[in-house]
Coordinates of C-alpha atoms (C1' of nucleotides) in Angstrom, one line a residue:
Chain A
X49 CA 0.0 0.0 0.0
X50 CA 1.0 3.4 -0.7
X51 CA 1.7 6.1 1.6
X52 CA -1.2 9.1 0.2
X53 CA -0.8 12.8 1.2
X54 CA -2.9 15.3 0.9
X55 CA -1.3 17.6 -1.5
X56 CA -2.1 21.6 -1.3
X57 CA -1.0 21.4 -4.7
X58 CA -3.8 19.4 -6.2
X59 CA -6.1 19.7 -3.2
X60 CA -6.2 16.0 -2.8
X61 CA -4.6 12.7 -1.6
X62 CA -1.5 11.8 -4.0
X63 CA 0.4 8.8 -3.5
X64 CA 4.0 9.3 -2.5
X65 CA 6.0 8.9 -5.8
X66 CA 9.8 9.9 -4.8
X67 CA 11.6 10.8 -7.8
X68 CA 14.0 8.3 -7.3
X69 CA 12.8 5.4 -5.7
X70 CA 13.3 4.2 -2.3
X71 CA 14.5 8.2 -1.6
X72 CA 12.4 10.9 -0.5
X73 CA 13.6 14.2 0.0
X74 CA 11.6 16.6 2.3
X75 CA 12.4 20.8 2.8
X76 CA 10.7 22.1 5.9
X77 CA 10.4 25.1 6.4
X78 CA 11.9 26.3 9.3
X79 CA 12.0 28.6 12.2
X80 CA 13.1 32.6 12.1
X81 CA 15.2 33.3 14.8
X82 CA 14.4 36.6 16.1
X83 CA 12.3 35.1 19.4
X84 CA 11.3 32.3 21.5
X85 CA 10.3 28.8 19.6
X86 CA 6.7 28.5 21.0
X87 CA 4.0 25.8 21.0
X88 CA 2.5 26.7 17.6
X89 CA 5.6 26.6 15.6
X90 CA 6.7 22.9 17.1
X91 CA 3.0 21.8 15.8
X92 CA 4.5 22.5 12.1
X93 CA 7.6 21.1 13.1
X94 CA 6.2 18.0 15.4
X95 CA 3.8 16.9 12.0
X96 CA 7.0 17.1 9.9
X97 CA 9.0 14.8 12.7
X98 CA 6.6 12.3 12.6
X99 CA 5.9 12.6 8.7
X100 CA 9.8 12.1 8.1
X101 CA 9.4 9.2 10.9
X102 CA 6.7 7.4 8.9
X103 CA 8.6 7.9 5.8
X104 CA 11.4 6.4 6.8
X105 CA 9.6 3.7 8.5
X106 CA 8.0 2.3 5.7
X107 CA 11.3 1.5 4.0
X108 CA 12.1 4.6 2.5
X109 CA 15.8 6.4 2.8
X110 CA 14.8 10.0 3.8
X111 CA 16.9 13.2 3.0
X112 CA 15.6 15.8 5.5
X113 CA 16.7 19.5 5.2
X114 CA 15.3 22.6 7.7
X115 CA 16.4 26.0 7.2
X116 CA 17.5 28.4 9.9
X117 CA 16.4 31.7 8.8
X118 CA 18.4 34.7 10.7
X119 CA 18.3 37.2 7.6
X120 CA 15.5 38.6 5.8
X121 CA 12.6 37.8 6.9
X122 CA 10.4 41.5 6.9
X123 CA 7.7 42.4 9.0
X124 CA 6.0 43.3 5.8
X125 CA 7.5 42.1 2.6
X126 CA 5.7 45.0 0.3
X127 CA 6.1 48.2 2.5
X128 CA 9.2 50.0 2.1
X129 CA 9.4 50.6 6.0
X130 CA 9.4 46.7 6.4
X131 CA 11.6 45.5 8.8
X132 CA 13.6 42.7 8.9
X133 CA 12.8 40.7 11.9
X134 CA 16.3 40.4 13.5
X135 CA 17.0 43.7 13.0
X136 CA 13.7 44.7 14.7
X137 CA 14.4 42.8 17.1
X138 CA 18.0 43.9 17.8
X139 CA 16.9 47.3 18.2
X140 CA 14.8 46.6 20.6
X141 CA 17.0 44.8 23.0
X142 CA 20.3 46.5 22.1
X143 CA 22.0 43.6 20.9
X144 CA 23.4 42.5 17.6
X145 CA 21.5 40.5 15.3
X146 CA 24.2 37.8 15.1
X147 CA 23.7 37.5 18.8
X148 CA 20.2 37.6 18.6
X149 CA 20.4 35.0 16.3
X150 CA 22.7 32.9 17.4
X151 CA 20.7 32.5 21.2
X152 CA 17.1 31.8 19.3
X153 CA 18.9 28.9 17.0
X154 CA 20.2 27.2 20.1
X155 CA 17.4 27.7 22.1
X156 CA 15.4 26.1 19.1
X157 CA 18.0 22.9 18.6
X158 CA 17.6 22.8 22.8
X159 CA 13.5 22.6 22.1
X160 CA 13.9 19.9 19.4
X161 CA 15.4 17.7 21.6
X162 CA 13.4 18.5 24.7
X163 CA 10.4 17.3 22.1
X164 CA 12.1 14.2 21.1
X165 CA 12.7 15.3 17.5
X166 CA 14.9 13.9 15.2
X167 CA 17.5 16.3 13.6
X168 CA 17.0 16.9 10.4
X169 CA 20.4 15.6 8.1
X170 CA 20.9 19.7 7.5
X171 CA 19.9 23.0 9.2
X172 CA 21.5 25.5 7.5
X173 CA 21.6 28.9 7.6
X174 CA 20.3 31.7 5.5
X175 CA 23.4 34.2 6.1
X176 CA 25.3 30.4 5.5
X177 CA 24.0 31.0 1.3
X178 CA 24.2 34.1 0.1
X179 CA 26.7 33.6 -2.5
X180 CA 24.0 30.7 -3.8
X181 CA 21.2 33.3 -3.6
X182 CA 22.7 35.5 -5.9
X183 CA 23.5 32.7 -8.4
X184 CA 19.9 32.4 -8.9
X185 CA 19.2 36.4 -8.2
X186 CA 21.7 36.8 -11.2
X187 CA 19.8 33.7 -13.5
X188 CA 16.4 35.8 -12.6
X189 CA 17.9 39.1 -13.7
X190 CA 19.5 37.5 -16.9
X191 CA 16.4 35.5 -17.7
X192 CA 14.7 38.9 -17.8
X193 CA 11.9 37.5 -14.8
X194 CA 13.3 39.9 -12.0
X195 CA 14.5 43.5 -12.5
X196 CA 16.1 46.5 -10.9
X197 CA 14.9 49.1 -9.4
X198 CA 16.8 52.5 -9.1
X199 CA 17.8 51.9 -5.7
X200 CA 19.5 48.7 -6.6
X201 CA 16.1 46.5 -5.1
X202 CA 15.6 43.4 -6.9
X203 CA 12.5 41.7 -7.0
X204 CA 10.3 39.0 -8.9
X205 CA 8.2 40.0 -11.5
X206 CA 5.0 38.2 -11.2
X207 CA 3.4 38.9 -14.3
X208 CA 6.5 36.9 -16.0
X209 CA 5.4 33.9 -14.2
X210 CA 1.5 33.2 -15.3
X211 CA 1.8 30.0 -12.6
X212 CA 1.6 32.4 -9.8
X213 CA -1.1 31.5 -7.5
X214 CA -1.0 27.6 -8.2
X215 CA -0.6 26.6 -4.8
X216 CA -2.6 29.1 -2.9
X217 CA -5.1 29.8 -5.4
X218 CA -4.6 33.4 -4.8
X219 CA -5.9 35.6 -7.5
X220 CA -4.9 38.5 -6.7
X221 CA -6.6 41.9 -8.2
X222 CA -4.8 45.1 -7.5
X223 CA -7.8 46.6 -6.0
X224 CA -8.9 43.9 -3.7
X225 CA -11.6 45.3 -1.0
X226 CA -10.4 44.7 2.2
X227 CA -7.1 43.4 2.0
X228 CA -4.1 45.8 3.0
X229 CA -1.9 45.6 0.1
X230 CA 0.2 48.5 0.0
X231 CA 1.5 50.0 -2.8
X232 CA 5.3 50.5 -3.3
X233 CA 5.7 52.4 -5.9
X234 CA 9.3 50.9 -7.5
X235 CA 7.6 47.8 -7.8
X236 CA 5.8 47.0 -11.6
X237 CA 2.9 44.8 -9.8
X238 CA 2.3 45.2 -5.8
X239 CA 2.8 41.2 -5.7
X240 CA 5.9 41.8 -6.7
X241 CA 8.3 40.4 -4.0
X242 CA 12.1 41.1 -3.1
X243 CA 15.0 39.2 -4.2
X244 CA 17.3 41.3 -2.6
X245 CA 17.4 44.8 -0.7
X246 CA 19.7 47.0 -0.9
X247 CA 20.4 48.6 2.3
X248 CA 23.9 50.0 3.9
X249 CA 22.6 50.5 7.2
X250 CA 21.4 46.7 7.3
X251 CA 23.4 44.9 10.3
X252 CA 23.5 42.0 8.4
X253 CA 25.4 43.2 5.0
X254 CA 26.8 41.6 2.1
X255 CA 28.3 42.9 -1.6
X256 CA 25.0 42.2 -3.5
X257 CA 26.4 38.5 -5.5
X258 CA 25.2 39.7 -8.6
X259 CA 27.1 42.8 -9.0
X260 CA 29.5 44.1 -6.6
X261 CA 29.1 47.8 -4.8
X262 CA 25.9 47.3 -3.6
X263 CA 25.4 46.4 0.0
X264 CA 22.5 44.9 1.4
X265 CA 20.8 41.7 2.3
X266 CA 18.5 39.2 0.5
X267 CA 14.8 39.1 0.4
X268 CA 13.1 35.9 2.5
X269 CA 11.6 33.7 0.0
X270 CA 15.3 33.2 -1.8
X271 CA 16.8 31.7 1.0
X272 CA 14.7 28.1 0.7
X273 CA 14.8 28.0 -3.3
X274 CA 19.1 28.4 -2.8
X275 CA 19.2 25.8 0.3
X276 CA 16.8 23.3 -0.8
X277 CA 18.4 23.0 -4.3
X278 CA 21.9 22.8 -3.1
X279 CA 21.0 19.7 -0.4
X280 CA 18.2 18.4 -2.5
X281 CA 18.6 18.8 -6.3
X282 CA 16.5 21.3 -8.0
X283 CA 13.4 18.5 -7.7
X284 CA 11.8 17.7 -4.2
X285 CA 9.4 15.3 -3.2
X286 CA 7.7 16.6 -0.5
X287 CA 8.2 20.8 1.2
X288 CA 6.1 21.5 4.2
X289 CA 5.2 24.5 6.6
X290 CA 2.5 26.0 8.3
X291 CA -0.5 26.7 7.1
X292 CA 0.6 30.6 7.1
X293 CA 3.6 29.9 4.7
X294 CA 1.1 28.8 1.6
X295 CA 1.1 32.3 1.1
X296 CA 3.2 33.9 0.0
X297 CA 5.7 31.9 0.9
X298 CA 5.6 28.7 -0.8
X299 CA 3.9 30.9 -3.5
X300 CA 7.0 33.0 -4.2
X301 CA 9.4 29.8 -3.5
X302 CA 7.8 28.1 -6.6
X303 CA 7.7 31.1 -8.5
X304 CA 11.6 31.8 -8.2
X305 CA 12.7 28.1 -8.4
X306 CA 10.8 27.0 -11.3
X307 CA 11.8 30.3 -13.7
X308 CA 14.9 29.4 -12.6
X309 CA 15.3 25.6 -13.4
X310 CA 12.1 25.4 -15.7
X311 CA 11.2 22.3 -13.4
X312 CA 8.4 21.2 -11.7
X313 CA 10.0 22.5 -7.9
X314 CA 8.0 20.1 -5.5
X315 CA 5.9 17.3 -5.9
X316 CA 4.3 17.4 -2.8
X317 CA 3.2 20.6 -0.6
X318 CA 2.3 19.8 2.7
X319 CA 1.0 22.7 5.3
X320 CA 0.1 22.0 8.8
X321 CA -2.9 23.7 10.1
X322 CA -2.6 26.4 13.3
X323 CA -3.0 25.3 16.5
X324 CA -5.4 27.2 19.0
X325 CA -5.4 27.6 22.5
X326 CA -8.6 27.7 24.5
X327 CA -10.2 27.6 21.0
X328 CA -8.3 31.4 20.0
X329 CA -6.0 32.1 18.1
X330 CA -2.4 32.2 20.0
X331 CA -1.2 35.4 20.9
X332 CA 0.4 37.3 23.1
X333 CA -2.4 39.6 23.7
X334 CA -4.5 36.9 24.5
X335 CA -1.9 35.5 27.5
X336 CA -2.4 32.6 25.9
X337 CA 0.7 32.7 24.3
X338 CA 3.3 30.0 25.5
X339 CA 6.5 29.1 24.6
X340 CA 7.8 25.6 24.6
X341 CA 9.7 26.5 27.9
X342 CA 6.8 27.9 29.3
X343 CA 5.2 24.8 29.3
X344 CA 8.2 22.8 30.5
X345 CA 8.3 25.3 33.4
X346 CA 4.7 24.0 34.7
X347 CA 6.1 20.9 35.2
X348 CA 5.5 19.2 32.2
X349 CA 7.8 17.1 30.2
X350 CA 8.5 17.5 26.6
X351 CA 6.9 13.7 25.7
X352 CA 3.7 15.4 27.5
X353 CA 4.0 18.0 25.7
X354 CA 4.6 16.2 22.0
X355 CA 1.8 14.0 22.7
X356 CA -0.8 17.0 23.2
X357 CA 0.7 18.8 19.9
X358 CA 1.2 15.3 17.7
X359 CA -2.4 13.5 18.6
X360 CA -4.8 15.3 16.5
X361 CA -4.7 15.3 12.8
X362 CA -2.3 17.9 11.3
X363 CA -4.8 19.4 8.5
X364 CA -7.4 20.0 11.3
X365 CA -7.1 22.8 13.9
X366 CA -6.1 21.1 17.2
X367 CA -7.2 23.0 20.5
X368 CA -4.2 23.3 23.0
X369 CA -5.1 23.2 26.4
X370 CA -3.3 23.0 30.0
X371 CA -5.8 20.3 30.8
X372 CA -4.9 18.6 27.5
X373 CA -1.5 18.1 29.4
X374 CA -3.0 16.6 32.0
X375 CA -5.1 13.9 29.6
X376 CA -1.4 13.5 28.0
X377 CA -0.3 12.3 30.9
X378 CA -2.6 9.6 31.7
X379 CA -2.6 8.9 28.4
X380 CA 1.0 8.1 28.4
X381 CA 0.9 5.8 31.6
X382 CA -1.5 4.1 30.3
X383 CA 0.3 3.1 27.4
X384 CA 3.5 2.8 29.6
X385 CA 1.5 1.0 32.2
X386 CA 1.2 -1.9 29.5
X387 CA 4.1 -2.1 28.5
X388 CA 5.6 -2.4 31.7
X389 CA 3.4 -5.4 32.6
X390 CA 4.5 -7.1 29.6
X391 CA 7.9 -6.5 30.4
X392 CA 7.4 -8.1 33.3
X393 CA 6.2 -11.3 31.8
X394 CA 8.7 -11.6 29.2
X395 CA 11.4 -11.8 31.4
X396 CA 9.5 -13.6 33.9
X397 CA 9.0 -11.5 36.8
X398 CA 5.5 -12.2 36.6
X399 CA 3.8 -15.7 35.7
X400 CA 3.1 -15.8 31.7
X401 CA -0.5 -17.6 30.5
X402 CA -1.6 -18.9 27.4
X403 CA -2.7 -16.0 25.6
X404 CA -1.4 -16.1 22.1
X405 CA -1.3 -12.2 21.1
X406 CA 0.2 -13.1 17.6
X407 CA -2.6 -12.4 15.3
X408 CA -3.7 -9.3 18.0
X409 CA 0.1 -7.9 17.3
X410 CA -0.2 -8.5 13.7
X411 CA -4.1 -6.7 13.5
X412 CA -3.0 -3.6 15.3
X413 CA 0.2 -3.5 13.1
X414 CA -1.4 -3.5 10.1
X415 CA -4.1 -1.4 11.4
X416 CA -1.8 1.6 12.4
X417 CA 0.4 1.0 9.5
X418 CA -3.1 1.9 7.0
X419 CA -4.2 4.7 9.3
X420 CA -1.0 6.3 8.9
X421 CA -0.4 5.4 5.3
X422 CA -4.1 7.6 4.9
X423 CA -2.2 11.0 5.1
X424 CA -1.2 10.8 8.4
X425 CA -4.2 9.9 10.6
X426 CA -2.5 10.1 14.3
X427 CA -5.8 10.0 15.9
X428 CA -7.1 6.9 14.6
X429 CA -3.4 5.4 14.8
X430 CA -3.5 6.5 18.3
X431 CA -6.7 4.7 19.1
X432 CA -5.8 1.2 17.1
X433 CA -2.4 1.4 19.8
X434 CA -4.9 2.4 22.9
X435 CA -7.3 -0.8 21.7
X436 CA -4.1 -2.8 21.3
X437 CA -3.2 -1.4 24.6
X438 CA -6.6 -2.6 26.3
X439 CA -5.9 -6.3 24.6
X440 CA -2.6 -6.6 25.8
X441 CA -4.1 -6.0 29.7
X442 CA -7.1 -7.9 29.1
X443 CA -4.6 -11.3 28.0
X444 CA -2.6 -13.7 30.0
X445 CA -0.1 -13.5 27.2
X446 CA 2.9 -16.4 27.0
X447 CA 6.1 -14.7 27.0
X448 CA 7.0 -14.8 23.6
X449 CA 3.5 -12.6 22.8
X450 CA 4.8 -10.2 24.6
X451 CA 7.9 -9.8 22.9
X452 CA 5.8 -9.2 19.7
X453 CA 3.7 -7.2 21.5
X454 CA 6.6 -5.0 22.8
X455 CA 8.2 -5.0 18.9
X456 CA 4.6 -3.2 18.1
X457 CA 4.9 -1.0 20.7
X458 CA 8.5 -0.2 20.1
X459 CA 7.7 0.9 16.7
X460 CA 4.8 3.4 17.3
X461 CA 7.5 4.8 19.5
X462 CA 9.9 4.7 16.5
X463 CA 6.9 6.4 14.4
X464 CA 4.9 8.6 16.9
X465 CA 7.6 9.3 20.0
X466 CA 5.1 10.3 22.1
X467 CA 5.0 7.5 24.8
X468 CA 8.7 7.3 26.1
X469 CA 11.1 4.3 26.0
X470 CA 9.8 0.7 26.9
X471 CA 10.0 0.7 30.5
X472 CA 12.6 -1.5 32.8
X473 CA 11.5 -4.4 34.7
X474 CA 11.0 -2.5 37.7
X475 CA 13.3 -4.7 39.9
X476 CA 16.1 -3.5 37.8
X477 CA 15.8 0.1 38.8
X478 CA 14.5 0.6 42.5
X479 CA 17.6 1.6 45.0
X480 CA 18.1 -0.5 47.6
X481 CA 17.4 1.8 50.8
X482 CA 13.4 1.6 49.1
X483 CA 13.6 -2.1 48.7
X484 CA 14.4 -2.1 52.4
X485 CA 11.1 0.4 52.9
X486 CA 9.2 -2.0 51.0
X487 CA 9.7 -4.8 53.2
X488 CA 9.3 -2.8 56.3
X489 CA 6.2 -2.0 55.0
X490 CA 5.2 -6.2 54.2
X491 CA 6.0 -6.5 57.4
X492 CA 3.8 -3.8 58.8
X493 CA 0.9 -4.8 57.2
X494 CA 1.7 -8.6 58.0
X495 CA 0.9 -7.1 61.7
X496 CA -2.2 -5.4 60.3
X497 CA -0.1 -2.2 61.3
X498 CA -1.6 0.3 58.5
X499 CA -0.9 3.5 59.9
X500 CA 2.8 2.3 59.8
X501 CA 2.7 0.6 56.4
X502 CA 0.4 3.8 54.8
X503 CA 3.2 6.3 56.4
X504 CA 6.0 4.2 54.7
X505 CA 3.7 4.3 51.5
X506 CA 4.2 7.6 52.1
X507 CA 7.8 8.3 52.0
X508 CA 8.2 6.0 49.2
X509 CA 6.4 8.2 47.3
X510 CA 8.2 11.3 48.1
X511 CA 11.2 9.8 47.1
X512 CA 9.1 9.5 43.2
X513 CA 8.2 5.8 43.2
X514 CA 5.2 3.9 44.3
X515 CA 4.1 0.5 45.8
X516 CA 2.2 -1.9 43.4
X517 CA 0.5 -4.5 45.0
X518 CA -0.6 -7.7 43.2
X519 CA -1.4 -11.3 44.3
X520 CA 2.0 -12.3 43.9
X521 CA 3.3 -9.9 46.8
X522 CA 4.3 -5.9 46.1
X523 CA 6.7 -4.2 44.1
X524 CA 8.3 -0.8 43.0
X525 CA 7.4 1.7 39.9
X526 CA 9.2 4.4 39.2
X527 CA 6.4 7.3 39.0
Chain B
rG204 C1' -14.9 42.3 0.2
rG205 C1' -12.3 37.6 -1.8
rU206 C1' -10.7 32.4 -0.9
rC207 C1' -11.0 28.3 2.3
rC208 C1' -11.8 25.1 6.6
rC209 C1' -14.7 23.4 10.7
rG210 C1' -19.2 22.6 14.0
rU211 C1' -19.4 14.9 16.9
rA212 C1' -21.4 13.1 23.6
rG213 C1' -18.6 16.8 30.4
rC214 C1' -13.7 18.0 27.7
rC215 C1' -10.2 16.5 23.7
rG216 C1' -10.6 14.1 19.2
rA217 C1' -11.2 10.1 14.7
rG218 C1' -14.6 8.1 11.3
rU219 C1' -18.8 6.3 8.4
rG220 C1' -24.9 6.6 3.7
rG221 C1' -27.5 1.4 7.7
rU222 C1' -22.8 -2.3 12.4
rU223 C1' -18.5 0.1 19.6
rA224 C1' -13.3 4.9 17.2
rG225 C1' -9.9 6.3 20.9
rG226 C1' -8.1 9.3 25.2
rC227 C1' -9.3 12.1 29.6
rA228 C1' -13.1 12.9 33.3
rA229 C1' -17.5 11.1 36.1
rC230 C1' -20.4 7.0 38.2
rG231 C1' -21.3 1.7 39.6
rG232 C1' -19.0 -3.2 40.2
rA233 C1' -14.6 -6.8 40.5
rU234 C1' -9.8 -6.7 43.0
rU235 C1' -7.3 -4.2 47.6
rG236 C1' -6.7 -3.5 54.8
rC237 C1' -7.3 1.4 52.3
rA238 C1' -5.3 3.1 47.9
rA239 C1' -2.8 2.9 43.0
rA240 C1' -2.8 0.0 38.5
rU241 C1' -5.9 -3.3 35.8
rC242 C1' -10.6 -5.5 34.2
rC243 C1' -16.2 -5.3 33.6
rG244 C1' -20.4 -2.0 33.1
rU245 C1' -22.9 2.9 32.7
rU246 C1' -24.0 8.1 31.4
rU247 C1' -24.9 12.8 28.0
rA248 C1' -23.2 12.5 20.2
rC249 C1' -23.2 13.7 15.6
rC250 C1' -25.4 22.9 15.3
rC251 C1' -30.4 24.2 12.9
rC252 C1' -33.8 23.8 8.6
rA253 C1' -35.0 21.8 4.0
rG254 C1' -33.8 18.3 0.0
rU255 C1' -31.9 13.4 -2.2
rU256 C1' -32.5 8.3 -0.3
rC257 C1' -35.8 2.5 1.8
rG258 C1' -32.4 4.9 5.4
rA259 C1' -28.1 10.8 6.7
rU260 C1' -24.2 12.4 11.8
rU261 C1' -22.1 11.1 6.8
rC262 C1' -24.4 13.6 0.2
rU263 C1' -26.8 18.6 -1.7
rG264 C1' -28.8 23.6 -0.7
rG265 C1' -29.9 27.4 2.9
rG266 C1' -29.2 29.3 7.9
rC267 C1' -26.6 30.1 12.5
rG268 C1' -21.9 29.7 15.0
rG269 C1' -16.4 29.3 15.3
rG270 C1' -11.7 29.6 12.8
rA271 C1' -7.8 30.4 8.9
rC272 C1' -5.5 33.0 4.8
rC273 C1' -5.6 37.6 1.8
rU274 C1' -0.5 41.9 6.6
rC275 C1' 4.2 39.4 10.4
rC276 C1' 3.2 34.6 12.2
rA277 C1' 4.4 27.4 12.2

RNA sequence: GGUCCCGUAGCCGAGUGGUUAGGCAACGGAUUGCAAAUCCGUUUACCCCAGUUCGAUUCUGGGCGGGACCUCCA
């Protein structure tokens, strides 16, 4: 079976095709390093984890490329007074945009791997390609589908690229009610976007590639079309980014690449939808606004926090709550709970039965494997593991069905990431001084002592485990 | 104003033209000295109105409500 995606392209399902098979090559969009990663962007970046995790599980050799962008991008792209962001952002706290930049990219590499993500092959940086911007700046200008303005300004000329509006359907009229499109007036066409801006006051400088004596810095859009063509080849499979980036974005990437290499840019476009917290809209305004650290700094842990971003579908808004946390966490022990338990079994710390889970394993496998397959569908693969879950606890499995159990649950965790490793057999793990507790505590209640045995309970659980009683006598789990 | 998406039980969140999604929470039961975990059971579903259909939560049209993009945002 193939893996289908829904493609903003073609507004439907394709099947993954890679250009050359058995390879796929992916371009995410990445962050722009002026502030604080927060929850919203990891949702963009948590659906393209677990997309390149899917990928790559069904067989395929994945090539994953995110770009850092510290250069360029403008507070408003078609207003002369636009800003870039790090030099906004530079003035406003008195430090250099290197510096600024430099702090947001490590705090962002620090939030990947608080969320369990795995690094892309390459993260480069925008200020790391400007001599490959102006490579295509100059093809642009030669090809006659960018020009100059007086000040030395380059930007795309839309009207040479009929195409324009493919992928977000954008028509846009020059005197649209409504919208706030400002009118510059060097440009030919208002949707005419920068290439490069020529600017000597500009923090972040460089001799304009194209033709030397005139400083400045390079527009946003440039920066993907140069890095994804130098990792990737000028043909992608699959580019992805929040739902924000269709346009103009992704819009202008196409635009650029293809007049450039008169190739179809990207087979598949991919945008994840915004999340919303307490049903609105993020923002700071709001104090609904958090940051990946800010959520860590409640006290919950970045799996909690990947789980609550990663389970709903990434096409459809998903509502980010605190208490959604909290369901993340029982979530998570539930799962964990089961795996424990079958842990247990399969090494023989607790009696095995007769339950054959073979054909249960092999159902839930195949399940999540098609759910997945359908563009994605964490929710439903998320129930088909919480059903297996609820199997697994119902059985009496033999030993060996819960080493294929463990293999299935092993692999959502390769896939999904959201549940944590499989858990130790707890006897391997519990310090001595609390094995000592515990048995003070046997002996307690042998005496039908509970004050005693409830107060050693007690401290047991202040030092983060607790006491699981069975039939078979009572044992340790690390909370 | 233009383009688009959504409206499912207390909350979150899949899915389907006729058969239990799932998670969390709550309640009852089993188990336990009491708990925890686990199991069994239960509760309130498909925004409203028309239409198509033997039958619609699922398709079509209209209405109401929420959201997104068109401006920086993942």
């Amino acid at each position: 079976m193939p893996i289908r995606l829904y493609n903003s392209l073609t507004r439907r399902l394709d099947e993954l095709r890679p250009l050359e098979p058995g390879k796929v090559t992916m371009y995410h969009c990445g962050p722009t390093v002026y502030s604080s990663p927060h929850i919203g962007n990891f949702r963009s970046f948590l659906f393209a984890d677990v997309l390149r995790r899917f990928v790559e599980d069904q067989g395929y050799q994945v090539t994953q490329v995110m770009n850092v962008t510290d250069v360029g991008h403008l507070t408003n792209d078609d207003i002369e007074s636009g800003e870039d962001k790090m030099e906004a952002a530079s003035k406003k706290t008195g430090r250099t945009a290197w510096e600024i930049a430099k702090q947001y990219e490590d705090e962002f590499h620090e939030c990947q791997r608080l969320l369990h993500v795995r690094m892309p092959h390459h993260m480069p940086r925008a200020t790391d390609f400007i001599a490959q911007m102006g490579v295509i700046i100059d093809d642009l200008l030669a090809k006659g589908v960018a020009y100059q303005v007086d000040n030395g300004d380059v930007y795309f000329e839309i009207a040479k690229f009929p195409d324009y509006g493919k992928l977000s359907g954008k028509v846009i009229d020059e005197l649209e009610d409504g919208a706030r499109v400002a009118v510059n007036e060097k440009k030919k066409d208002p949707r005419d976007f920068a290439l490069w801006k020529t600017d000597h006051k500009h923090q972040m400088q460089w001799d304009a590639p194209f033709r030397s004596g005139l400083r400045g810095f390079p527009g946003w859009h440039i920066e993907c079309s140069a890095m994804s063509s130098h990792y990737l080849g000028h043909q992608i499979d699959i580019h992805t980014g929040g739902e924000d980036n269709m346009f103009p974005h992704h819009e202008c990437e196409i635009a650029q690449s293809e007049a450039h290499t008169h190739k179809q840019f990207v087979s598949i476009w991919m945008h994840a939808r915004h999340l919303l917290v307490d049903n609105k809209k993020m923002s700071k305004s709001l104090g609904n606004f958090f940051t990946v650290q800010d959520v860590l700094k409640k006290g919950y842990t970045g799996l909690e926090l990947r789980f609550a971003l990663v389970r709903g579908h990434y096409r459809q808004q998903l509502n980010f709550t605190l208490k959604g946390l909290d369901e993340a966490r029982a979530a998570i022990a539930r799962v964990q709970q089961c795996r424990q338990r079958l842990v247990r079994i399969r090494l023989g710390h607790e009696s095995a039965g007769a339950a054959d889970l073979t054909a249960a394993t092999a159902q839930a496998d195949a399940k999540f494997t098609a759910t997945m397959q359908e563009d994605l569908n964490v929710s439903e693969a998320l129930g088909v593991v919480f059903e297996f879950a609820s199997e697994c606890n119902r059985a009496q499995p033999t030993a060996s069905s819960c080493q294929q159990a463990l293999r299935f649950f092993a692999r959502v965790e390769d896939v999904l990431a959201c549940f944590g490793q499989e858990p130790m057999a707890v006897e391997d793990g519990a310090p001595a001084e609390l094995q000592a507790l515990l048995q003070q505590r046997q002996d307690a209640k042998k005496k039908k002592d509970w004050v005693a045995a409830d107060a050693v309970r007690d401290q047991i659980a202040r030092a983060g485990w607790k006491i699981v009683d069975t039939p078979q006598g009572a044992r340790l789990e690390k909370v």
